[in-house]
Every structure is written in structure tokens, then in C-alpha cells.
mmCIF file of C-alpha atoms in Angstrom:
data_model
loop_
_atom_site.group_PDB
_atom_site.id
_atom_site.type_symbol
_atom_site.label_atom_id
_atom_site.label_comp_id
_atom_site.label_asym_id
_atom_site.label_seq_id
_atom_site.Cartn_x
_atom_site.Cartn_y
_atom_site.Cartn_z
ATOM 1 C CA UNK A 1 22.914 15.361 17.858
ATOM 2 C CA UNK A 2 24.335 12.025 16.796
ATOM 3 C CA UNK A 3 21.011 10.299 17.395
ATOM 4 C CA UNK A 4 19.224 12.898 15.234
ATOM 5 C CA UNK A 5 21.579 12.277 12.310
ATOM 6 C CA UNK A 6 21.066 8.552 12.805
ATOM 7 C CA UNK A 7 17.296 9.011 12.511
ATOM 8 C CA UNK A 8 17.704 10.655 9.092
ATOM 9 C CA UNK A 9 20.178 8.057 7.838
ATOM 10 C CA UNK A 10 18.047 5.267 9.263
ATOM 11 C CA UNK A 11 14.932 6.550 7.511
ATOM 12 C CA UNK A 12 16.621 7.229 4.197
ATOM 13 C CA UNK A 13 18.987 4.277 3.797
ATOM 14 C CA UNK A 14 18.885 1.554 6.436
ATOM 15 C CA UNK A 15 15.107 1.163 6.715
ATOM 16 C CA UNK A 16 14.298 2.468 3.263
ATOM 17 C CA UNK A 17 10.562 3.019 3.235
ATOM 18 C CA UNK A 18 9.943 1.455 -0.169
ATOM 19 C CA UNK A 19 12.571 -1.222 -0.532
ATOM 20 C CA UNK A 20 12.594 -2.427 3.044
ATOM 21 C CA UNK A 21 9.184 -1.640 4.519
ATOM 22 C CA UNK A 22 7.064 -1.743 1.356
ATOM 23 C CA UNK A 23 5.181 1.484 1.987
ATOM 24 C CA UNK A 24 4.188 3.589 -1.001
ATOM 25 C CA UNK A 25 4.734 0.716 -3.428
ATOM 26 C CA UNK A 26 1.777 1.737 -5.602
ATOM 27 C CA UNK A 27 3.175 5.099 -6.624
ATOM 28 C CA UNK A 28 6.707 3.662 -6.645
ATOM 29 C CA UNK A 29 5.727 1.199 -9.370
ATOM 30 C CA UNK A 30 3.150 3.389 -11.076
ATOM 31 C CA UNK A 31 4.935 6.708 -11.469
ATOM 32 C CA UNK A 32 8.537 5.603 -11.924
ATOM 33 C CA UNK A 33 8.190 5.316 -15.694
ATOM 34 C CA UNK A 34 9.383 8.854 -16.300
ATOM 35 C CA UNK A 35 12.308 10.534 -14.671
ATOM 36 C CA UNK A 36 10.715 13.972 -14.482
ATOM 37 C CA UNK A 37 7.469 12.765 -12.941
ATOM 38 C CA UNK A 38 9.386 10.681 -10.396
ATOM 39 C CA UNK A 39 11.488 13.624 -9.309
ATOM 40 C CA UNK A 40 8.387 15.837 -8.977
ATOM 41 C CA UNK A 41 6.601 13.209 -6.925
ATOM 42 C CA UNK A 42 9.690 12.834 -4.762
ATOM 43 C CA UNK A 43 9.763 16.554 -4.001
ATOM 44 C CA UNK A 44 6.031 16.559 -3.256
ATOM 45 C CA UNK A 45 6.435 13.604 -0.889
ATOM 46 C CA UNK A 46 9.334 15.276 0.961
ATOM 47 C CA UNK A 47 7.179 18.370 1.365
ATOM 48 C CA UNK A 48 4.013 16.646 2.572
ATOM 49 C CA UNK A 49 5.644 13.940 4.680
ATOM 50 C CA UNK A 50 7.732 16.402 6.683
ATOM 51 C CA UNK A 51 4.742 18.635 7.409
ATOM 52 C CA UNK A 52 2.449 15.664 8.094
ATOM 53 C CA UNK A 53 4.924 14.186 10.600
ATOM 54 C CA UNK A 54 5.154 17.527 12.390
ATOM 55 C CA UNK A 55 1.383 18.017 12.582
ATOM 56 C CA UNK A 56 0.688 14.409 13.568
ATOM 57 C CA UNK A 57 3.304 14.585 16.312
ATOM 58 C CA UNK A 58 1.888 17.819 17.741
ATOM 59 C CA UNK A 59 -1.672 16.485 17.619
ATOM 60 C CA UNK A 60 -0.695 13.274 19.343
ATOM 61 C CA UNK A 61 1.318 14.940 22.099
ATOM 62 C CA UNK A 62 -1.080 17.782 22.873
ATOM 63 C CA UNK A 63 -4.558 16.450 22.016
ATOM 64 C CA UNK A 64 -4.824 12.682 21.719
ATOM 65 C CA UNK A 65 -2.433 11.689 24.494
ATOM 66 C CA UNK A 66 -3.737 14.065 27.250
ATOM 67 C CA UNK A 67 -7.362 13.189 26.453
ATOM 68 C CA UNK A 68 -6.674 9.453 26.466
ATOM 69 C CA UNK A 69 -7.844 9.091 22.864
ATOM 70 C CA UNK A 70 -4.881 6.977 21.833
ATOM 71 C CA UNK A 71 -7.061 4.490 19.940
ATOM 72 C CA UNK A 72 -8.403 7.262 17.678
ATOM 73 C CA UNK A 73 -4.999 7.937 16.136
ATOM 74 C CA UNK A 74 -5.581 6.092 12.833
ATOM 75 C CA UNK A 75 -8.801 7.993 12.096
ATOM 76 C CA UNK A 76 -7.394 11.348 13.195
ATOM 77 C CA UNK A 77 -4.130 10.953 11.263
ATOM 78 C CA UNK A 78 -5.731 9.963 7.976
ATOM 79 C CA UNK A 79 -8.147 12.892 8.158
ATOM 80 C CA UNK A 80 -5.353 15.298 9.056
ATOM 81 C CA UNK A 81 -3.249 14.040 6.166
ATOM 82 C CA UNK A 82 -6.137 14.396 3.712
ATOM 83 C CA UNK A 83 -6.871 17.922 4.917
ATOM 84 C CA UNK A 84 -3.192 18.827 4.936
ATOM 85 C CA UNK A 85 -2.706 17.749 1.343
ATOM 86 C CA UNK A 86 -5.673 19.916 0.355
ATOM 87 C CA UNK A 87 -4.281 22.922 2.228
ATOM 88 C CA UNK A 88 -0.801 22.494 0.763
ATOM 89 C CA UNK A 89 -2.370 22.237 -2.674
ATOM 90 C CA UNK A 90 -4.392 25.447 -2.242
ATOM 91 C CA UNK A 91 -1.421 27.258 -0.702
ATOM 92 C CA UNK A 92 0.910 26.321 -3.554
ATOM 93 C CA UNK A 93 -1.704 27.252 -6.142
ATOM 94 C CA UNK A 94 -1.913 30.768 -4.703
ATOM 95 C CA UNK A 95 1.715 31.433 -3.848
ATOM 96 C CA UNK A 96 3.803 29.560 -6.402
ATOM 97 C CA UNK A 97 1.831 28.419 -9.436
ATOM 98 C CA UNK A 98 5.063 27.170 -11.057
ATOM 99 C CA UNK A 99 5.658 24.515 -8.404
ATOM 100 C CA UNK A 100 1.948 23.701 -8.387
ATOM 101 C CA UNK A 101 2.019 23.139 -12.150
ATOM 102 C CA UNK A 102 5.113 20.963 -11.883
ATOM 103 C CA UNK A 103 3.601 18.721 -9.204
ATOM 104 C CA UNK A 104 0.249 18.457 -10.984
ATOM 105 C CA UNK A 105 -1.768 15.360 -10.177
ATOM 106 C CA UNK A 106 0.862 13.980 -7.803
ATOM 107 C CA UNK A 107 -0.009 16.250 -4.942
ATOM 108 C CA UNK A 108 -3.577 14.939 -4.342
ATOM 109 C CA UNK A 109 -2.351 11.368 -4.862
ATOM 110 C CA UNK A 110 -0.156 11.610 -1.793
ATOM 111 C CA UNK A 111 -3.195 11.237 0.481
ATOM 112 C CA UNK A 112 -3.439 7.594 -0.465
ATOM 113 C CA UNK A 113 0.307 7.023 -0.252
ATOM 114 C CA UNK A 114 0.551 4.683 2.699
ATOM 115 C CA UNK A 115 4.061 5.925 3.497
ATOM 116 C CA UNK A 116 2.606 9.124 4.980
ATOM 117 C CA UNK A 117 0.215 7.387 7.368
ATOM 118 C CA UNK A 118 2.808 4.690 8.030
ATOM 119 C CA UNK A 119 5.473 7.162 9.131
ATOM 120 C CA UNK A 120 3.042 9.121 11.332
ATOM 121 C CA UNK A 121 2.050 5.904 13.104
ATOM 122 C CA UNK A 122 5.621 4.594 13.401
ATOM 123 C CA UNK A 123 6.770 7.887 14.959
ATOM 124 C CA UNK A 124 4.111 7.522 17.638
ATOM 125 C CA UNK A 125 5.007 3.877 18.205
ATOM 126 C CA UNK A 126 8.689 4.710 18.638
ATOM 127 C CA UNK A 127 7.801 7.472 21.073
ATOM 128 C CA UNK A 128 9.621 10.154 19.050
ATOM 129 C CA UNK A 129 9.394 13.772 20.245
ATOM 130 C CA UNK A 130 8.544 16.654 17.899
ATOM 131 C CA UNK A 131 12.024 17.219 16.433
ATOM 132 C CA UNK A 132 12.686 13.493 16.051
ATOM 133 C CA UNK A 133 9.334 13.023 14.273
ATOM 134 C CA UNK A 134 10.042 15.812 11.794
ATOM 135 C CA UNK A 135 13.509 14.446 11.056
ATOM 136 C CA UNK A 136 12.201 10.913 10.710
ATOM 137 C CA UNK A 137 9.544 12.126 8.273
ATOM 138 C CA UNK A 138 12.136 14.063 6.289
ATOM 139 C CA UNK A 139 14.579 11.132 6.232
ATOM 140 C CA UNK A 140 11.919 8.666 5.143
ATOM 141 C CA UNK A 141 10.774 10.957 2.346
ATOM 142 C CA UNK A 142 14.381 11.383 1.266
ATOM 143 C CA UNK A 143 14.686 7.593 1.066
ATOM 144 C CA UNK A 144 11.486 7.408 -0.974
ATOM 145 C CA UNK A 145 12.747 10.029 -3.421
ATOM 146 C CA UNK A 146 16.103 8.292 -3.744
ATOM 147 C CA UNK A 147 14.447 4.940 -4.465
ATOM 148 C CA UNK A 148 11.934 6.244 -7.008
ATOM 149 C CA UNK A 149 14.519 8.330 -8.904
ATOM 150 C CA UNK A 150 16.887 5.356 -9.037
ATOM 151 C CA UNK A 151 14.136 3.051 -10.276
ATOM 152 C CA UNK A 152 13.060 5.606 -12.891
ATOM 153 C CA UNK A 153 16.571 5.776 -14.285
ATOM 154 C CA UNK A 154 16.774 1.989 -14.415
ATOM 155 C CA UNK A 155 13.431 1.844 -16.196
ATOM 156 C CA UNK A 156 14.465 4.287 -18.906
ATOM 157 C CA UNK A 157 17.256 1.813 -19.711
ATOM 158 C CA UNK A 158 14.958 -1.235 -19.552
ATOM 159 C CA UNK A 159 12.641 0.389 -22.094
ATOM 160 C CA UNK A 160 15.233 -0.062 -24.798
ATOM 161 C CA UNK A 161 16.003 -3.700 -24.041
ATOM 162 C CA UNK A 162 14.535 -6.642 -25.906
ATOM 163 C CA UNK A 163 12.819 -8.608 -23.153
ATOM 164 C CA UNK A 164 10.987 -11.940 -23.314
ATOM 165 C CA UNK A 165 7.271 -11.275 -23.648
ATOM 166 C CA UNK A 166 6.068 -12.495 -20.199
ATOM 167 C CA UNK A 167 8.669 -10.359 -18.422
ATOM 168 C CA UNK A 168 7.541 -7.093 -19.948
ATOM 169 C CA UNK A 169 5.770 -4.518 -17.834
ATOM 170 C CA UNK A 170 5.317 -5.164 -14.145
ATOM 171 C CA UNK A 171 7.554 -8.266 -13.670
ATOM 172 C CA UNK A 172 10.805 -6.678 -14.842
ATOM 173 C CA UNK A 173 10.096 -3.613 -12.715
ATOM 174 C CA UNK A 174 9.553 -5.814 -9.664
ATOM 175 C CA UNK A 175 12.760 -7.731 -10.399
ATOM 176 C CA UNK A 176 14.691 -4.453 -10.701
ATOM 177 C CA UNK A 177 13.186 -3.406 -7.378
ATOM 178 C CA UNK A 178 14.310 -6.720 -5.867
ATOM 179 C CA UNK A 179 17.895 -6.123 -7.021
ATOM 180 C CA UNK A 180 17.782 -2.572 -5.644
ATOM 181 C CA UNK A 181 16.453 -3.966 -2.399
ATOM 182 C CA UNK A 182 19.397 -6.396 -2.174
ATOM 183 C CA UNK A 183 21.768 -3.484 -2.727
ATOM 184 C CA UNK A 184 20.053 -1.451 -0.016
ATOM 185 C CA UNK A 185 20.385 -4.363 2.419
ATOM 186 C CA UNK A 186 24.065 -3.478 2.447
ATOM 187 C CA UNK A 187 23.241 -0.274 4.297
ATOM 188 C CA UNK A 188 22.163 -2.271 7.333
ATOM 189 C CA UNK A 189 25.876 -2.402 8.128
ATOM 190 C CA UNK A 190 25.577 1.317 8.901
ATOM 191 C CA UNK A 191 23.371 0.821 11.958
ATOM 192 C CA UNK A 192 25.457 1.063 15.079
ATOM 193 C CA UNK B 1 -24.662 -18.260 -13.014
ATOM 194 C CA UNK B 2 -26.376 -16.940 -9.904
ATOM 195 C CA UNK B 3 -25.358 -13.291 -9.584
ATOM 196 C CA UNK B 4 -24.281 -13.727 -5.944
ATOM 197 C CA UNK B 5 -22.039 -16.677 -6.788
ATOM 198 C CA UNK B 6 -20.781 -14.687 -9.768
ATOM 199 C CA UNK B 7 -19.437 -11.987 -7.384
ATOM 200 C CA UNK B 8 -17.430 -14.635 -5.524
ATOM 201 C CA UNK B 9 -15.996 -16.040 -8.765
ATOM 202 C CA UNK B 10 -15.216 -12.516 -9.944
ATOM 203 C CA UNK B 11 -13.264 -11.651 -6.789
ATOM 204 C CA UNK B 12 -11.458 -14.956 -6.437
ATOM 205 C CA UNK B 13 -10.410 -15.539 -10.023
ATOM 206 C CA UNK B 14 -11.569 -13.215 -12.785
ATOM 207 C CA UNK B 15 -10.630 -9.952 -11.081
ATOM 208 C CA UNK B 16 -8.389 -11.223 -8.304
ATOM 209 C CA UNK B 17 -7.373 -7.953 -6.632
ATOM 210 C CA UNK B 18 -3.725 -8.848 -6.098
ATOM 211 C CA UNK B 19 -2.777 -11.020 -9.038
ATOM 212 C CA UNK B 20 -4.968 -9.557 -11.788
ATOM 213 C CA UNK B 21 -5.788 -5.993 -10.740
ATOM 214 C CA UNK B 22 -2.499 -5.544 -8.849
ATOM 215 C CA UNK B 23 -4.078 -3.532 -6.062
ATOM 216 C CA UNK B 24 -2.941 -3.533 -2.448
ATOM 217 C CA UNK B 25 0.656 -4.377 -3.250
ATOM 218 C CA UNK B 26 2.059 -2.899 -0.016
ATOM 219 C CA UNK B 27 0.540 -5.445 2.397
ATOM 220 C CA UNK B 28 1.064 -8.240 -0.130
ATOM 221 C CA UNK B 29 4.786 -7.631 -0.263
ATOM 222 C CA UNK B 30 5.199 -6.797 3.402
ATOM 223 C CA UNK B 31 3.404 -9.537 5.314
ATOM 224 C CA UNK B 32 3.949 -12.501 3.012
ATOM 225 C CA UNK B 33 6.994 -13.744 4.935
ATOM 226 C CA UNK B 34 4.924 -16.642 6.278
ATOM 227 C CA UNK B 35 1.771 -18.345 5.060
ATOM 228 C CA UNK B 36 0.158 -17.818 8.467
ATOM 229 C CA UNK B 37 0.701 -14.040 8.319
ATOM 230 C CA UNK B 38 -0.883 -14.052 4.861
ATOM 231 C CA UNK B 39 -4.024 -15.696 6.253
ATOM 232 C CA UNK B 40 -4.163 -13.271 9.212
ATOM 233 C CA UNK B 41 -3.754 -10.186 7.053
ATOM 234 C CA UNK B 42 -6.110 -11.537 4.378
ATOM 235 C CA UNK B 43 -8.903 -12.334 6.815
ATOM 236 C CA UNK B 44 -8.682 -9.034 8.672
ATOM 237 C CA UNK B 45 -8.800 -7.160 5.361
ATOM 238 C CA UNK B 46 -11.749 -9.327 4.278
ATOM 239 C CA UNK B 47 -13.651 -8.454 7.458
ATOM 240 C CA UNK B 48 -13.072 -4.734 6.930
ATOM 241 C CA UNK B 49 -13.943 -5.003 3.234
ATOM 242 C CA UNK B 50 -17.253 -6.825 3.824
ATOM 243 C CA UNK B 51 -18.345 -4.374 6.522
ATOM 244 C CA UNK B 52 -17.240 -1.261 4.629
ATOM 245 C CA UNK B 53 -19.023 -2.463 1.483
ATOM 246 C CA UNK B 54 -22.163 -3.126 3.548
ATOM 247 C CA UNK B 55 -22.147 0.245 5.314
ATOM 248 C CA UNK B 56 -21.329 2.222 2.184
ATOM 249 C CA UNK B 57 -23.958 0.386 0.189
ATOM 250 C CA UNK B 58 -26.584 1.091 2.872
ATOM 251 C CA UNK B 59 -25.628 4.764 2.941
ATOM 252 C CA UNK B 60 -25.190 5.150 -0.803
ATOM 253 C CA UNK B 61 -28.323 7.292 -1.198
ATOM 254 C CA UNK B 62 -27.632 9.527 1.815
ATOM 255 C CA UNK B 63 -23.962 10.395 1.232
ATOM 256 C CA UNK B 64 -23.730 13.526 -0.953
ATOM 257 C CA UNK B 65 -21.600 12.979 -4.016
ATOM 258 C CA UNK B 66 -19.156 15.820 -3.314
ATOM 259 C CA UNK B 67 -18.044 14.522 0.082
ATOM 260 C CA UNK B 68 -18.226 10.825 -0.630
ATOM 261 C CA UNK B 69 -14.477 10.121 -0.501
ATOM 262 C CA UNK B 70 -13.921 11.698 2.939
ATOM 263 C CA UNK B 71 -17.020 9.867 4.177
ATOM 264 C CA UNK B 72 -15.699 6.543 2.882
ATOM 265 C CA UNK B 73 -12.332 7.166 4.524
ATOM 266 C CA UNK B 74 -13.974 7.867 7.887
ATOM 267 C CA UNK B 75 -16.117 4.713 7.626
ATOM 268 C CA UNK B 76 -13.145 2.549 6.657
ATOM 269 C CA UNK B 77 -10.879 4.081 9.322
ATOM 270 C CA UNK B 78 -13.482 3.422 12.047
ATOM 271 C CA UNK B 79 -13.885 -0.199 10.947
ATOM 272 C CA UNK B 80 -10.112 -0.676 10.857
ATOM 273 C CA UNK B 81 -9.761 0.739 14.373
ATOM 274 C CA UNK B 82 -12.413 -1.684 15.639
ATOM 275 C CA UNK B 83 -10.675 -4.593 13.907
ATOM 276 C CA UNK B 84 -7.320 -3.526 15.322
ATOM 277 C CA UNK B 85 -8.635 -3.378 18.898
ATOM 278 C CA UNK B 86 -10.395 -6.747 18.538
ATOM 279 C CA UNK B 87 -7.230 -8.372 17.167
ATOM 280 C CA UNK B 88 -5.115 -6.915 19.953
ATOM 281 C CA UNK B 89 -7.526 -8.427 22.482
ATOM 282 C CA UNK B 90 -8.179 -11.873 20.995
ATOM 283 C CA UNK B 91 -5.265 -12.791 18.687
ATOM 284 C CA UNK B 92 -2.285 -10.899 20.149
ATOM 285 C CA UNK B 93 0.268 -13.094 18.343
ATOM 286 C CA UNK B 94 -1.147 -12.220 14.902
ATOM 287 C CA UNK B 95 -1.426 -8.585 16.003
ATOM 288 C CA UNK B 96 2.257 -8.556 16.967
ATOM 289 C CA UNK B 97 3.333 -10.201 13.701
ATOM 290 C CA UNK B 98 1.397 -7.816 11.443
ATOM 291 C CA UNK B 99 2.272 -4.681 13.425
ATOM 292 C CA UNK B 100 1.984 -1.380 11.580
ATOM 293 C CA UNK B 101 0.284 -3.022 8.573
ATOM 294 C CA UNK B 102 -3.043 -3.457 10.418
ATOM 295 C CA UNK B 103 -3.792 0.296 10.770
ATOM 296 C CA UNK B 104 -2.518 0.675 7.210
ATOM 297 C CA UNK B 105 -5.514 -1.348 5.955
ATOM 298 C CA UNK B 106 -7.156 2.120 5.870
ATOM 299 C CA UNK B 107 -5.088 3.091 2.850
ATOM 300 C CA UNK B 108 -5.370 -0.304 1.150
ATOM 301 C CA UNK B 109 -6.485 0.548 -2.371
ATOM 302 C CA UNK B 110 -8.714 -2.521 -2.634
ATOM 303 C CA UNK B 111 -11.119 -1.191 -0.007
ATOM 304 C CA UNK B 112 -11.581 2.344 -1.346
ATOM 305 C CA UNK B 113 -11.524 0.917 -4.863
ATOM 306 C CA UNK B 114 -14.434 -1.442 -4.218
ATOM 307 C CA UNK B 115 -16.387 1.271 -2.414
ATOM 308 C CA UNK B 116 -15.989 3.577 -5.374
ATOM 309 C CA UNK B 117 -16.402 0.998 -8.122
ATOM 310 C CA UNK B 118 -19.055 -1.291 -6.673
ATOM 311 C CA UNK B 119 -20.629 -0.643 -3.275
ATOM 312 C CA UNK B 120 -21.912 2.847 -4.042
ATOM 313 C CA UNK B 121 -23.950 1.602 -6.993
ATOM 314 C CA UNK B 122 -25.244 -1.786 -5.814
ATOM 315 C CA UNK B 123 -27.565 -3.349 -3.255
ATOM 316 C CA UNK B 124 -26.210 -4.232 0.226
ATOM 317 C CA UNK B 125 -26.382 -8.002 -0.264
ATOM 318 C CA UNK B 126 -24.545 -7.921 -3.596
ATOM 319 C CA UNK B 127 -21.939 -5.568 -2.092
ATOM 320 C CA UNK B 128 -21.351 -7.940 0.806
ATOM 321 C CA UNK B 129 -20.797 -10.811 -1.619
ATOM 322 C CA UNK B 130 -18.463 -8.609 -3.647
ATOM 323 C CA UNK B 131 -16.484 -7.789 -0.504
ATOM 324 C CA UNK B 132 -16.352 -11.467 0.428
ATOM 325 C CA UNK B 133 -15.135 -12.471 -3.034
ATOM 326 C CA UNK B 134 -12.501 -9.739 -3.254
ATOM 327 C CA UNK B 135 -11.365 -10.383 0.325
ATOM 328 C CA UNK B 136 -11.008 -14.114 -0.259
ATOM 329 C CA UNK B 137 -9.159 -13.477 -3.517
ATOM 330 C CA UNK B 138 -6.753 -11.247 -1.620
ATOM 331 C CA UNK B 139 -6.379 -13.854 1.157
ATOM 332 C CA UNK B 140 -5.643 -16.659 -1.314
ATOM 333 C CA UNK B 141 -3.018 -14.602 -3.155
ATOM 334 C CA UNK B 142 -1.363 -13.495 0.090
ATOM 335 C CA UNK B 143 -1.307 -17.021 1.513
ATOM 336 C CA UNK B 144 0.105 -18.398 -1.728
ATOM 337 C CA UNK B 145 2.887 -15.801 -1.774
ATOM 338 C CA UNK B 146 3.524 -16.431 1.915
ATOM 339 C CA UNK B 147 3.674 -20.185 1.360
ATOM 340 C CA UNK B 148 6.199 -19.932 -1.477
ATOM 341 C CA UNK B 149 8.402 -17.552 0.513
ATOM 342 C CA UNK B 150 8.157 -19.622 3.683
ATOM 343 C CA UNK B 151 9.010 -22.920 1.973
ATOM 344 C CA UNK B 152 11.935 -21.461 0.037
ATOM 345 C CA UNK B 153 13.166 -19.125 2.749
ATOM 346 C CA UNK B 154 12.859 -21.160 5.918
ATOM 347 C CA UNK B 155 11.919 -24.654 4.764
ATOM 348 C CA UNK B 156 8.587 -24.706 6.594
ATOM 349 C CA UNK B 157 4.921 -24.450 5.626
ATOM 350 C CA UNK B 158 2.447 -23.015 8.160
ATOM 351 C CA UNK B 159 5.170 -23.504 10.761
ATOM 352 C CA UNK B 160 5.729 -27.210 10.002
ATOM 353 C CA UNK B 161 9.007 -28.354 8.477
ATOM 354 C CA UNK B 162 8.525 -29.629 4.912
ATOM 355 C CA UNK B 163 12.042 -29.572 3.501
ATOM 356 C CA UNK B 164 14.613 -31.944 5.069
ATOM 357 C CA UNK B 165 17.219 -30.388 7.360
ATOM 358 C CA UNK B 166 19.974 -31.201 4.877
ATOM 359 C CA UNK B 167 18.614 -28.656 2.373
ATOM 360 C CA UNK B 168 19.798 -25.183 3.280
ATOM 361 C CA UNK B 169 16.870 -22.701 2.946
ATOM 362 C CA UNK B 170 17.441 -19.709 0.670
ATOM 363 C CA UNK B 171 17.361 -16.930 3.245
ATOM 364 C CA UNK B 172 16.866 -14.117 0.746
ATOM 365 C CA UNK B 173 13.252 -15.212 0.207
ATOM 366 C CA UNK B 174 12.127 -14.144 3.657
ATOM 367 C CA UNK B 175 14.089 -10.902 3.346
ATOM 368 C CA UNK B 176 12.507 -7.889 1.569
ATOM 369 C CA UNK B 177 13.988 -8.677 -1.899
ATOM 370 C CA UNK B 178 12.294 -12.088 -1.850
ATOM 371 C CA UNK B 179 8.877 -10.407 -1.782
ATOM 372 C CA UNK B 180 9.555 -8.528 -5.012
ATOM 373 C CA UNK B 181 10.985 -11.674 -6.659
ATOM 374 C CA UNK B 182 8.085 -13.973 -5.722
ATOM 375 C CA UNK B 183 5.388 -11.534 -6.870
ATOM 376 C CA UNK B 184 7.317 -10.897 -10.096
ATOM 377 C CA UNK B 185 7.473 -14.669 -10.610
ATOM 378 C CA UNK B 186 3.706 -15.014 -10.106
ATOM 379 C CA UNK B 187 3.006 -12.362 -12.719
ATOM 380 C CA UNK B 188 5.491 -13.894 -15.159
ATOM 381 C CA UNK B 189 3.745 -17.263 -14.802
ATOM 382 C CA UNK B 190 0.332 -15.686 -15.322
ATOM 383 C CA UNK B 191 1.595 -13.798 -18.372
ATOM 384 C CA UNK B 192 3.191 -16.928 -19.782
ATOM 385 C CA UNK B 193 0.030 -19.011 -19.537
ATOM 386 C CA UNK B 194 -1.975 -16.159 -20.995
ATOM 387 C CA UNK B 195 -4.018 -14.803 -18.079
ATOM 388 C CA UNK B 196 -4.415 -11.105 -18.719
ATOM 389 C CA UNK B 197 -3.183 -9.011 -15.828
ATOM 390 C CA UNK B 198 -3.680 -5.311 -15.580
ATOM 391 C CA UNK B 199 0.030 -4.686 -15.903
ATOM 392 C CA UNK B 200 -0.321 -2.490 -18.977
ATOM 393 C CA UNK B 201 -2.277 0.013 -16.939
ATOM 394 C CA UNK B 202 0.307 -0.153 -14.182
ATOM 395 C CA UNK B 203 2.916 0.891 -16.690
ATOM 396 C CA UNK B 204 0.723 3.768 -17.761
ATOM 397 C CA UNK B 205 1.040 5.208 -14.278
ATOM 398 C CA UNK B 206 -2.582 4.916 -13.261
ATOM 399 C CA UNK B 207 -2.604 1.942 -10.943
ATOM 400 C CA UNK B 208 -6.008 2.576 -9.427
ATOM 401 C CA UNK B 209 -4.526 3.380 -6.057
ATOM 402 C CA UNK B 210 -5.753 6.872 -6.005
ATOM 403 C CA UNK B 211 -9.396 7.461 -5.474
ATOM 404 C CA UNK B 212 -9.261 10.191 -8.104
ATOM 405 C CA UNK B 213 -8.139 7.946 -10.919
ATOM 406 C CA UNK B 214 -9.873 4.726 -9.913
ATOM 407 C CA UNK B 215 -13.074 5.800 -11.596
ATOM 408 C CA UNK B 216 -11.124 6.766 -14.710
ATOM 409 C CA UNK B 217 -9.487 3.337 -14.606
ATOM 410 C CA UNK B 218 -12.857 1.629 -14.388
ATOM 411 C CA UNK B 219 -14.023 3.473 -17.473
ATOM 412 C CA UNK B 220 -10.900 2.808 -19.496
ATOM 413 C CA UNK B 221 -10.955 -0.796 -18.263
ATOM 414 C CA UNK B 222 -14.467 -1.256 -19.566
ATOM 415 C CA UNK B 223 -13.455 0.403 -22.815
ATOM 416 C CA UNK B 224 -10.475 -1.861 -23.383
ATOM 417 C CA UNK B 225 -12.484 -4.937 -22.418
ATOM 418 C CA UNK B 226 -14.755 -4.256 -25.341
#
């Protein structure tokens, strides 16, 4: 039980997927301009990443591993993720149009979010079983959501500041991310 | 200028994928802890980019438009798997150092971006040159970032000591925050000396990472260039 909780905390705080492992940077920098969009993307990522980890883990344990097709995992995982995002999109459209509307363009974008493929591959590398993979996916997505919501709130403040011209736009966002990353380094004290 | 040489110039300087277009930020930030890692990552991405541009350009008339993105992803993923296996066999030290970021070349936006924006409309030879130019531009930017971080963070360059022992290296530069700081610094310098980066578009939320908006970006990019 303790190790399962550690997997979630490790994914969310200690090895934060964005600030520590640099996965999903594109959407982290691109979408974090607005609070609402960031929160929606965060929810979508939690949703997709948890399901993708579960499916990838099952596929690896019951298809790829027994057939000795270990080397095919990158190709299989990326296709599964792409298909999964499509299915989730169609499912949400039918069952809960409200959530589908709220997520909008962010749902299809998740296919190219390298955090999803990254987590699926890391789970396999670490030899996680099904439950551990799901929790690791959930924890990582939680960390992603935390980071992007925090950055979005910082950026709404930055908008109102009078910055020197060359710093405007991407540089100040990257510097904010650097400061957040330093703060998150403090969590490494939690690993025991 | 010769149109083949022009592709090289375009990739290396005019539209440098990392510093000007700001694509492929994940590997740039992650593996730039040492200059050597930058070269390893840059060259493996270049190899994949050249081959994927070649294959996609050759198949551009036979891939139906509706399923082109899945087809590209399969082509790129196969090439990346081949590269990964070759690296594991012949350069195990580089393979160890780059780790998870080698299979993640599949989702590097530069590769899908070039397929969508260039290789599916141009001849194989031009596409290969485009891949070479973009790949080298990426390699140069990665190596540069790696060099700055390595010198500041551990006092060495390509593994050789350049700063005297008496100067304490600034450890934060080889830690994750250093990556954000160094790239931010690069962009500030480029802004200050007046090289236009694509940062405005990044702020708009469409950073070309998604295959769905990369074509829209191309169009708006052409529009704003005029």
C-alpha cells in the first residue's frame, strides 16, 4: 500500500513530468496562457493518461511480452494512444456533450503530447504491474495538471507587468518555469 | 542561391527549428546537460528526419489524404525503432545517456511538422536536403545549449575541463531549472539583437506541435510574413 502511494506522490511531485522530466513542454508553454483552458487540458490529460497507461500495460503484459515483440512497443503504443484519444473523443461526444465542449481542441492534441507515450514507456521500463502502471499514469497526469495550472496563474499576473521588450513572450514564461522547477526540486526530500 | 543549398541555409539559420520555430522543446530541454548528449540526440533525430522525409516524399502520391497522419506516424515510429536498436548495438553509452528520449523522437514535433509542411509537397531530393538542414539546425542548437550548461554547470566542455578547479561550477545549470534558464537566455539574446523568433505564435497557444494546427500555423505564418 505504501509503495502505491509513493508511486502517485513520486509521479506528481518528486519527478514532476513537466518541470523535472521535460515531457509535454509544448502544451505546457502553449496552452498555459489562460486559466480555464489550462484546467480543461489538465482534466483531459488526467483522463487520457490514466486510460492509456492501463491499456498499454495490459497490451505489453498479455500481447507483446508473450510473443517476444518487445521491440515493437514504441510503434504499438503510439498507435494505441492515437486510437484511444479518438475513441475517448467519440465516447464523450455521445455521452456527455458538455464535457466534450469544454475540452474542445485539447482532446485531439493529447496524441502528440509526449508525456503520454513517455509514461507508457517508463512504466514498462520500471517493470510496473497493471495497478502500479495505472497509478503512475494518474500521478503523472496529476503533476502535469498541477504544473500547468500553477504556470497559468503566474502568467495571468505577468501579463500586467511592464517587462523589458526582449523578455516578453516565451523568455519570461521559461524563466517562470525555471523558478517553479527550483521550487519543485524541494520535493526530492520526500523520496524515502 | 542553389535551391538545395537554400534548404540547408533555411534549416540551419533562417528557420532553425529550435531557436526560431521553437519546435521540439522537450528533447532540447531534457538532453542538453552535456554538449556530447546534444550531438548524440541531434544526430539521431537528423537521421530519422532525413529518412522520414525521403520515405514520405516518395509515397506522397500514394498515401490517401484522409489517413496521411496515421501513415506518417507509423513510418516515423518504424524508423525510430530501427534507430533505437542500432544505437543500442553500436553506441551503448549514448543510448544509456539519452534513455527514454530516443523512443520519444516519434512525438518530436519537428519530424511530423516537416512531413506535413514540406515532404508531402516536394521532390525526394529536396525533402532529403530539407531534413538534413532542419536536423543540423536542431543539432547545432542542442549542442550549443549543452555546451553552455556543461561549462557553467560542471566546468567542462565535451568532457574536457575548461574552467580552473578553483572556480566552483554553478550546479543548478545541469539540474532541470538550468535548462529553462539557458533556453530563455538564448531567446532573450535573439530578441535583443532583433532576430524574429516565433514566440508570438507560442503565446497564442498554437505552437505547431499538433499535427492538426501545424498546417494552420504554416498558413498564418505565410500571411504574417507578407
